[in-house]
Short mmCIF file of C-alpha atoms in Angstrom, two decimals:
data_model
loop_
_atom_site.label_atom_id
_atom_site.label_comp_id
_atom_site.label_asym_id
_atom_site.label_seq_id
_atom_site.Cartn_x
_atom_site.Cartn_y
_atom_site.Cartn_z
CA UNK A 604 163.54 -101.00 -260.51
CA UNK A 605 167.07 -99.64 -260.35
CA UNK A 606 168.43 -102.58 -258.40
CA UNK A 607 171.48 -104.71 -259.07
CA UNK A 608 170.80 -108.12 -257.69
CA UNK A 609 173.18 -111.03 -257.32
CA UNK A 610 172.16 -114.67 -256.69
CA UNK A 611 173.85 -117.21 -254.60
CA UNK A 612 172.89 -120.86 -255.04
CA UNK A 613 173.36 -123.75 -252.69
CA UNK A 614 171.93 -127.07 -251.68
CA UNK A 615 168.60 -127.20 -249.95
CA UNK A 616 166.80 -129.74 -247.72
CA UNK A 617 163.38 -128.51 -248.90
CA UNK A 618 163.86 -128.13 -252.81
CA UNK A 619 166.35 -128.93 -255.56
CA UNK A 620 168.27 -125.63 -255.03
CA UNK A 621 168.41 -122.82 -252.46
CA UNK A 622 168.65 -119.33 -253.84
CA UNK A 623 169.57 -116.20 -251.94
CA UNK A 624 169.32 -112.74 -253.54
CA UNK A 625 171.25 -109.69 -252.62
CA UNK A 626 171.35 -106.03 -253.71
CA UNK A 627 174.48 -103.83 -252.74
CA UNK A 628 172.67 -102.97 -249.56
CA UNK A 629 170.40 -105.89 -248.52
CA UNK A 630 168.99 -109.22 -249.05
CA UNK A 631 165.82 -109.46 -251.17
CA UNK A 632 163.16 -112.33 -251.24
CA UNK A 633 163.20 -113.22 -254.89
CA UNK A 634 164.76 -111.96 -258.27
CA UNK A 635 163.15 -113.73 -261.28
CA UNK A 636 165.77 -112.47 -263.72
CA UNK A 637 168.70 -114.00 -261.74
CA UNK A 638 166.83 -117.17 -261.48
CA UNK A 639 165.99 -117.56 -265.17
CA UNK A 640 169.59 -116.62 -266.00
CA UNK A 641 170.95 -119.28 -263.73
CA UNK A 642 168.91 -122.12 -265.04
CA UNK A 643 169.51 -120.86 -268.67
CA UNK A 644 173.24 -120.91 -268.14
CA UNK A 645 173.10 -124.38 -266.47
CA UNK A 646 170.96 -125.81 -269.13
CA UNK A 647 173.46 -124.50 -271.81
CA UNK A 648 176.36 -125.96 -269.81
CA UNK A 649 174.47 -129.31 -269.44
CA UNK A 650 174.46 -128.96 -265.68
CA UNK A 651 170.59 -129.20 -265.62
CA UNK A 652 168.42 -130.99 -268.21
CA UNK A 653 164.95 -130.21 -269.44
CA UNK A 654 162.81 -131.09 -266.30
CA UNK A 655 160.88 -129.56 -263.49
CA UNK A 656 162.73 -128.29 -260.58
CA UNK A 657 161.94 -126.44 -257.30
CA UNK A 658 163.94 -123.59 -255.54
CA UNK A 659 163.92 -122.53 -251.98
CA UNK A 660 163.78 -118.75 -251.67
CA UNK A 661 162.70 -116.22 -248.87
CA UNK A 662 159.47 -115.93 -251.04
CA UNK A 663 158.81 -119.67 -250.58
CA UNK A 664 159.33 -122.74 -252.77
CA UNK A 665 159.09 -121.77 -256.42
CA UNK A 666 158.54 -124.18 -259.32
CA UNK A 667 160.87 -123.96 -262.31
CA UNK A 668 160.34 -125.66 -265.63
CA UNK A 669 163.38 -126.04 -267.85
CA UNK A 670 162.69 -126.80 -271.53
CA UNK A 671 165.02 -127.37 -274.38
CA UNK A 672 164.99 -123.68 -275.45
CA UNK A 673 163.06 -121.96 -272.62
CA UNK A 674 162.93 -121.65 -268.91
CA UNK A 675 159.76 -120.85 -266.94
CA UNK A 676 159.18 -119.76 -263.36
CA UNK A 677 155.88 -119.62 -261.60
CA UNK A 678 155.43 -116.67 -259.24
CA UNK A 679 152.83 -115.96 -256.70
CA UNK A 680 150.63 -112.92 -257.56
CA UNK A 681 151.68 -109.91 -255.63
#
């Protein structure tokens, strides 16, 4: 896709976390790779445990499942 996205994570009143995604020139609704990377890193650091989470994004509330060795994200069909 030739984009370089960065994710910014904060608290949310609607979900477990709020994710905002930016390219060098604009905000985008969702970046799955950055989301999976964040949860994988946080699992490895012990900051999240295997469980189900939700994230608030510009694309809506997205469910995340963190397992012991994998992380899954459910996306809406495009």
